[in-house]
Coordinates of C-alpha atoms in Angstrom, one line a residue:
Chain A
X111 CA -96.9 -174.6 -97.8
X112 CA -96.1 -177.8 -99.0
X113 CA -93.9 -178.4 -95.8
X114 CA -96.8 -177.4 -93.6
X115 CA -98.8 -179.7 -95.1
X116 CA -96.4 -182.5 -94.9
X117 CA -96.0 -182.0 -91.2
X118 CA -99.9 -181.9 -90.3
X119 CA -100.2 -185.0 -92.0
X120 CA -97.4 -186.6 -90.5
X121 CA -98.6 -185.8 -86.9
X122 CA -102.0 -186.9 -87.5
X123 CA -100.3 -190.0 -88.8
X124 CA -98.5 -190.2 -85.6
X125 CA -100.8 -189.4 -83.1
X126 CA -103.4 -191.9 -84.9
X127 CA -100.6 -194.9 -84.3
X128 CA -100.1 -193.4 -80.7
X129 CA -103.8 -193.9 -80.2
X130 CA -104.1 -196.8 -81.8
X131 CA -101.2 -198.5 -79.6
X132 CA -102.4 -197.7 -76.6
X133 CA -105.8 -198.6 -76.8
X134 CA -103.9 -202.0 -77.9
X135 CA -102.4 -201.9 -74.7
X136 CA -105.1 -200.8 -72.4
X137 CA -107.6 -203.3 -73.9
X138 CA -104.7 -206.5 -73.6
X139 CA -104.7 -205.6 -69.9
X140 CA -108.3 -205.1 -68.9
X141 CA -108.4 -208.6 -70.5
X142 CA -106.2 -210.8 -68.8
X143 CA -108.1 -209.5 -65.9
X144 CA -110.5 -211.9 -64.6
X145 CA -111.0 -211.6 -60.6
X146 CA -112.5 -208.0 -60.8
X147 CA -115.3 -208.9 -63.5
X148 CA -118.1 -208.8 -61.0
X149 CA -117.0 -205.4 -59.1
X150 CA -118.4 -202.7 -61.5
X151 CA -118.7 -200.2 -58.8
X152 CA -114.4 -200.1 -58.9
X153 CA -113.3 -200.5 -61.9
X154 CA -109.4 -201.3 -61.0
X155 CA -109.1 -202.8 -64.5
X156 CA -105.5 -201.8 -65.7
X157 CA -103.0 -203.4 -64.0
X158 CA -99.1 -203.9 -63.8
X159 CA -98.5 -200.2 -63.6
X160 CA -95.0 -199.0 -62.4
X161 CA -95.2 -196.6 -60.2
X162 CA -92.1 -195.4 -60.5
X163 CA -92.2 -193.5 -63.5
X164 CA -91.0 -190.2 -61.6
X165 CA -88.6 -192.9 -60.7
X166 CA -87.9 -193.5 -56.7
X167 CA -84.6 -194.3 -57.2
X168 CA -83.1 -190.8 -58.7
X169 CA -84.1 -189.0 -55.0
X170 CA -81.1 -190.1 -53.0
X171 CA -82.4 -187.6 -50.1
X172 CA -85.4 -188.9 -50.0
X173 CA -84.3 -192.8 -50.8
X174 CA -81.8 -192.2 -47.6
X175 CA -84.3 -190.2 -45.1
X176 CA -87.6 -191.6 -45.6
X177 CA -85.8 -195.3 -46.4
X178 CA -84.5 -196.1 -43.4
X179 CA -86.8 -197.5 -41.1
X180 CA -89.1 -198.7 -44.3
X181 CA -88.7 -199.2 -47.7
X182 CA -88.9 -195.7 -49.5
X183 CA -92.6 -196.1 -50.7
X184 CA -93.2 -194.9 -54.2
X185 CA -94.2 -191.1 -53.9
X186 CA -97.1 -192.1 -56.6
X187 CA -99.0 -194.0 -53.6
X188 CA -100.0 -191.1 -52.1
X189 CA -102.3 -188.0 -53.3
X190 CA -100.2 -184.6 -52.5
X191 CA -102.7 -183.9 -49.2
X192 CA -101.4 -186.9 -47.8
X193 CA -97.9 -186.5 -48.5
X194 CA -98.2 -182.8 -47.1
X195 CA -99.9 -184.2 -43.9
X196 CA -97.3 -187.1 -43.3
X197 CA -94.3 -184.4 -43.6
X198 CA -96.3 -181.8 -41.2
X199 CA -96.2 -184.6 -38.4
X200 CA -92.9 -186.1 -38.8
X201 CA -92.1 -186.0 -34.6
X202 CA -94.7 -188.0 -34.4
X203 CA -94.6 -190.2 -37.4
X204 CA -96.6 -193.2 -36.5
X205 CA -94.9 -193.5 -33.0
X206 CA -91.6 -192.9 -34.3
X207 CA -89.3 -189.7 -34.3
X208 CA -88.7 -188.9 -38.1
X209 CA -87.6 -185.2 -37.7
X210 CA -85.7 -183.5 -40.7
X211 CA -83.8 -180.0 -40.8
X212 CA -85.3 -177.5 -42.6
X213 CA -83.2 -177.7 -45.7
X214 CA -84.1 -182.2 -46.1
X215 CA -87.8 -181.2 -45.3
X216 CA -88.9 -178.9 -48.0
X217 CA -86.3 -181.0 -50.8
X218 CA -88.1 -184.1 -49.9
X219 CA -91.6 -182.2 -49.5
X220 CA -91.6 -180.9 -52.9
X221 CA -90.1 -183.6 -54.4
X222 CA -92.7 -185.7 -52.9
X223 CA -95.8 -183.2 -54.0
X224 CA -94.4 -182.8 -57.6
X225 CA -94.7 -186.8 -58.3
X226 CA -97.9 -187.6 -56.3
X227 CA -100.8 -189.7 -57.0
X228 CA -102.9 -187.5 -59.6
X229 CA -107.3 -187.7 -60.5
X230 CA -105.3 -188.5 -64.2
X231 CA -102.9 -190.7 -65.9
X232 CA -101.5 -193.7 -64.4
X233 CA -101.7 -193.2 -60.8
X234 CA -105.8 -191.8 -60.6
X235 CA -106.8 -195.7 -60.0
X236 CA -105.3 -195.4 -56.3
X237 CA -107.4 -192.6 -55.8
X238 CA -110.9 -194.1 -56.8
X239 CA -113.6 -193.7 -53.7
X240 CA -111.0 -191.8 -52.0
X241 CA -113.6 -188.7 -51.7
X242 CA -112.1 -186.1 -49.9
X243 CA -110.4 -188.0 -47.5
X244 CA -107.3 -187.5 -46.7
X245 CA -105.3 -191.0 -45.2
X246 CA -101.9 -190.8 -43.9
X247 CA -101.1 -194.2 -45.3
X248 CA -101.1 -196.0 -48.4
X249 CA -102.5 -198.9 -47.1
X250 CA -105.9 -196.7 -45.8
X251 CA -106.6 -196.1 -49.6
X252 CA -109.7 -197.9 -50.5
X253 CA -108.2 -199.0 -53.6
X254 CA -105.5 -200.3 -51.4
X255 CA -107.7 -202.5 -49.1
X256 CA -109.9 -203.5 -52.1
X257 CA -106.9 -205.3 -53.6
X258 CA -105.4 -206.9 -50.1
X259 CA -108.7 -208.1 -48.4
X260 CA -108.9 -211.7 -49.9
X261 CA -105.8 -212.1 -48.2
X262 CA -105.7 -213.8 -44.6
X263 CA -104.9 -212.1 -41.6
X264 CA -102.4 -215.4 -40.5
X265 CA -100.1 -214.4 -44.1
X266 CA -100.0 -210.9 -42.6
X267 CA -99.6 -210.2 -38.7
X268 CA -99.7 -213.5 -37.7
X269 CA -96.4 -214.1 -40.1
X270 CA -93.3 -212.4 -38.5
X271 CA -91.3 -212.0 -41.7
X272 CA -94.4 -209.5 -42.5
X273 CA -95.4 -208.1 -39.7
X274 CA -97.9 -205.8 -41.7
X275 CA -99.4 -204.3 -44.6
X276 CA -97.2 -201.6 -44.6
X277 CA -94.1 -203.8 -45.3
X278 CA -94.8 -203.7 -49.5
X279 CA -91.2 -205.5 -50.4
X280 CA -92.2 -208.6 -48.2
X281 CA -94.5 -209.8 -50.5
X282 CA -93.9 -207.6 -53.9
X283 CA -90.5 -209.0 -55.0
X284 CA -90.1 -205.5 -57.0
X285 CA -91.7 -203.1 -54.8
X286 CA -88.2 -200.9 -54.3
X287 CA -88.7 -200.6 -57.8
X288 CA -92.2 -199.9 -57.9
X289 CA -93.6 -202.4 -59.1
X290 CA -96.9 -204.2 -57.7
X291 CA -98.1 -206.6 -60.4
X292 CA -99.9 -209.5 -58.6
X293 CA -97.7 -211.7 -60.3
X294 CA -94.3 -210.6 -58.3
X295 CA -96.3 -211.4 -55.4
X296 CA -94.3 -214.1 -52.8
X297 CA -95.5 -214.1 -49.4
X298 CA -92.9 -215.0 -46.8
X299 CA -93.2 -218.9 -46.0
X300 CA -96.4 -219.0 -48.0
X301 CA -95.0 -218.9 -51.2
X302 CA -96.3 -217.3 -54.5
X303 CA -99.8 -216.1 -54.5
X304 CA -102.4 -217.4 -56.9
X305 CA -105.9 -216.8 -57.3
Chain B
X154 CA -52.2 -225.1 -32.5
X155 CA -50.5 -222.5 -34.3
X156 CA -53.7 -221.2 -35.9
X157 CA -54.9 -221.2 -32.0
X158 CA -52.3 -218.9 -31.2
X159 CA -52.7 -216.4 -34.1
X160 CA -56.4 -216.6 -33.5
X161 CA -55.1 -215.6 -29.2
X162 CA -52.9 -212.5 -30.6
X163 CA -55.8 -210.8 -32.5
X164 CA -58.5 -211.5 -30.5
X165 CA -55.8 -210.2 -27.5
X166 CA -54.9 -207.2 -30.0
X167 CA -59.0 -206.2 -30.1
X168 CA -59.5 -206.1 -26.4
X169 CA -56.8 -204.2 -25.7
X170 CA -58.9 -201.6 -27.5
X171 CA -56.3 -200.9 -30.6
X172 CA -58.9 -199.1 -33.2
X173 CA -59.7 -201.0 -35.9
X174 CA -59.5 -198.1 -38.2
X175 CA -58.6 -194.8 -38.4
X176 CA -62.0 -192.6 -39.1
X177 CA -61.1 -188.9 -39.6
X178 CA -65.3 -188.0 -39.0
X179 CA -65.2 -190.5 -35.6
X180 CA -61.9 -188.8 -34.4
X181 CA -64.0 -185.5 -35.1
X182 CA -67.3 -186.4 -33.4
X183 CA -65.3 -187.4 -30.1
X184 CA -63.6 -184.2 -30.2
X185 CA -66.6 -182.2 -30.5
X186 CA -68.4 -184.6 -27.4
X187 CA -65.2 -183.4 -25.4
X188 CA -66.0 -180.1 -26.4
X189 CA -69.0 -180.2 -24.9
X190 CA -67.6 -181.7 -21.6
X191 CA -67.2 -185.3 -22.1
X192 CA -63.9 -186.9 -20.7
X193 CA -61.7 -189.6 -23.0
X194 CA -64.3 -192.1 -24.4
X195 CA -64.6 -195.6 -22.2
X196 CA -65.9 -198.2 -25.0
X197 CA -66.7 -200.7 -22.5
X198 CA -69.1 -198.4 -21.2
X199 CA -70.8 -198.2 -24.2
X200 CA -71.3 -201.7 -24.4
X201 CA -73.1 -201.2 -21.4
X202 CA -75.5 -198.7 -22.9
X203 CA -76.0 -200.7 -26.0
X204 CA -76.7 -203.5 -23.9
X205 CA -79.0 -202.1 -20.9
X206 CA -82.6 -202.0 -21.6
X207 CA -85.2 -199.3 -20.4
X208 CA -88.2 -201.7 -19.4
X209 CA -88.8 -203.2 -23.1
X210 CA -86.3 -200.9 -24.6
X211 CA -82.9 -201.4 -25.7
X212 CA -80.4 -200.2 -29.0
X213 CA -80.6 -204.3 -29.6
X214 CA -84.5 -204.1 -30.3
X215 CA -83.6 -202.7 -33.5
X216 CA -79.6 -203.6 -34.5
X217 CA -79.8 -206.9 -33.2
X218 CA -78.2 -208.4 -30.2
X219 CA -74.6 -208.9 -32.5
X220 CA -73.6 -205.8 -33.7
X221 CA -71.8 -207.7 -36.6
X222 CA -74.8 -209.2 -37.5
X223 CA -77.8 -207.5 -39.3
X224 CA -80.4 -206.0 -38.0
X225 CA -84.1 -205.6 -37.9
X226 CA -86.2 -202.7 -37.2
X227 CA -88.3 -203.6 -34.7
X228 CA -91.8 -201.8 -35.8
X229 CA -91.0 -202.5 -39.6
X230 CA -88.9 -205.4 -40.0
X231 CA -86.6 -203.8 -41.9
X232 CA -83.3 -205.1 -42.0
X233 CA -80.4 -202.5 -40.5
X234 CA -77.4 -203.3 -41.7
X235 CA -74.0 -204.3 -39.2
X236 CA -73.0 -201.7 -37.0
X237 CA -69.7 -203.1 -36.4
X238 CA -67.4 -200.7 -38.3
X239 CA -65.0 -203.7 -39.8
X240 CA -68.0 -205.5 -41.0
X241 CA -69.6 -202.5 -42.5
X242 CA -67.2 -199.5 -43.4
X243 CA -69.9 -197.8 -44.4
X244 CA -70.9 -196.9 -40.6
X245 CA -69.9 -193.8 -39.0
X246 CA -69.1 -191.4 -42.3
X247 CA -71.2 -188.7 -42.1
X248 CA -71.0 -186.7 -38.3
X249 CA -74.6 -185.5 -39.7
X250 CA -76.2 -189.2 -39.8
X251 CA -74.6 -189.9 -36.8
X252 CA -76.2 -186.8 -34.9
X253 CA -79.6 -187.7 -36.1
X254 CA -79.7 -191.2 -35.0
X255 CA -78.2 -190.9 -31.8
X256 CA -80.7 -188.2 -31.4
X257 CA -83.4 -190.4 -32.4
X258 CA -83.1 -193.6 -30.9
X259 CA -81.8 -191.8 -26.9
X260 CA -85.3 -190.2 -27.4
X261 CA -86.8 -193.6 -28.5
X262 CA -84.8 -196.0 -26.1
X263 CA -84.4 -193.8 -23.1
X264 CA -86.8 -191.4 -23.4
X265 CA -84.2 -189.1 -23.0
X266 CA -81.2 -187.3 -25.1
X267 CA -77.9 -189.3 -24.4
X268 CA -75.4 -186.9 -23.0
X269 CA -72.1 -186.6 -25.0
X270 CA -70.4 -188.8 -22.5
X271 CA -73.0 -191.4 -24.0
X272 CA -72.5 -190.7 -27.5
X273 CA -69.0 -190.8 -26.8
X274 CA -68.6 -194.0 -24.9
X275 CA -71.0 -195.8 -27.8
X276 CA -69.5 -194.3 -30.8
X277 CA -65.7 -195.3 -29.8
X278 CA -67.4 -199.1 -28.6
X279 CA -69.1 -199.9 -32.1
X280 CA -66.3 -197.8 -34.2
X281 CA -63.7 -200.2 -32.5
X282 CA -66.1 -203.5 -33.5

């Protein structure tokens, strides 16, 4: 009895400095935040999340096949629709041939699925006005265009060590590891972006 | 002058086509192209292929136009490491890898599979870089 008691205290003691922690957390971020003040309608408040968490680097297969020709984005980018769709049309993967056997396909499909972008926990900001669209590409997510439209199109295409949106670890010196802070941010022969 | 002259012997010793190394999966790759009806690999003809172009389209889009150098793919930009096999030993391990690539890029380049006399011919070439 006396044991039981001890314990439900003690977890309600814990989960109250668990609480307590994060909302330390969550509130030090949403204030260090000054460029999205005005936009209530997103609300893209926390910031510096790694996306990683399911961590990209553990998934040799899929750091080897789907790393090759770009880095291996961050299976967290992408809500498990999308992922499924890009993996259904991988003979015609944006132009290029991307073809697996059977036995790569549904390692890296499931791996892929089981870590995607979800409506909760860290990831669910990617998928804000997303509806029920379905985007092959990270860099169709509203959330995605939101963040990269103050940039100018003379950084991006008209800068050949970027070539395009899709190139992440041009500009975020830790995207491989998936991170995206705007602070990690150099652009190629711009230098480090402030706003 | 005497540097000159070593400098002569290897660069002699290289064109004469000696192998650079021995590669158990590479001996096994040109076996199984001669299996499938190619004759004994001519690397100079692969260094045709490699550099030939198909209207815009040529291996040196993406591997760059030194095969000791890096790299970069040419839709992404992302850097391809050395295909030269004594710059990069890491090339030409895995008969798999090998399969995959020269089945994607024929298709990409030449629109086309390349026939084992292809494979062959490129394989030895950049294997003997």
């Amino acid at each position: 009895m006396e044991n039981k008691k001890a314990l439900v205290f003690g977890s309600v003691l814990l989960s109250g400095i668990l609480t307590f922690s994060l909302y330390g957390i969550g509130s030090s971020i949403a204030s260090d935040d000054s460029k999205h003040e005005h936009d209530r309608e997103y609300e893209y408040r926390d910031k510096g999340t790694n996306y990683s968490t399911k961590s990209v680097g553990t998934n040799k297969l899929y750091m080897e096949e789907c790393g090759s020709c770009h880095m291996a984005y961050p299976a967290q980018l992408l809500p498990t629709q999308s992922w499924q769709k890009v993996m259904l049309g991988l003979e015609d993967h944006f132009g290029e041939n991307a073809e697996l056997d059977a036995e790569s396909h549904n390692s890296i499909e499931s791996y892929l699925v089981q870590s995607a972008a979800r409506r909760k926990g860290e990831s669910r900001k990617l998928l804000r006005n997303l509806g029920n669209k379905t985007p092959l590409r990270i860099t169709e997510l509203p959330y995605f265009i939101y963040e990269h439209d103050e940039i100018p199109c003379r950084f991006i295409t008209g800068n050949d060590k970027v070539s395009s949106l899709s190139q992440c670890s041009a500009c975020h010196q830790n995207a491989e590891k998936g991170r995206f802070d705007e602070d990690d941010v150099v652009i190629p022969g711009i230098g480090r972006w402030d706003d | 002058m005497k540097k000159i002259s070593v400098i002569l012997i290897v660069t002699a010793a290289c064109l004469s086509g000696l192998p650079a190394q021995a590669s158990p999966e590479v001996d096994k790759l040109l076996q199984k192209y001669q299996q499938q009806g190619a004759a004994v690999a001519v690397p100079e003809q692969g260094k045709n292929l490699w550099y030939s172009k198909n209207g815009d389209r040529g291996c040196i889009n993406c591997h760059g136009s030194t095969p000791a150098d890096t790299g970069r793919h040419v839709r992404t930009n992302k850097a391809i490491k050395p295909m030269a096999a004594s710059v990069n030993p890491e090339r030409y391990q895995d008969s798999k890898k090998v399969e995959k690539w020269f089945l994607r890029n024929c298709k990409w380049t030449l629109g086309r599979l390349c026939t084992a006399q292809e494979k062959a011919n490129t394989l030895d070439w950049l294997n003997s870089l």
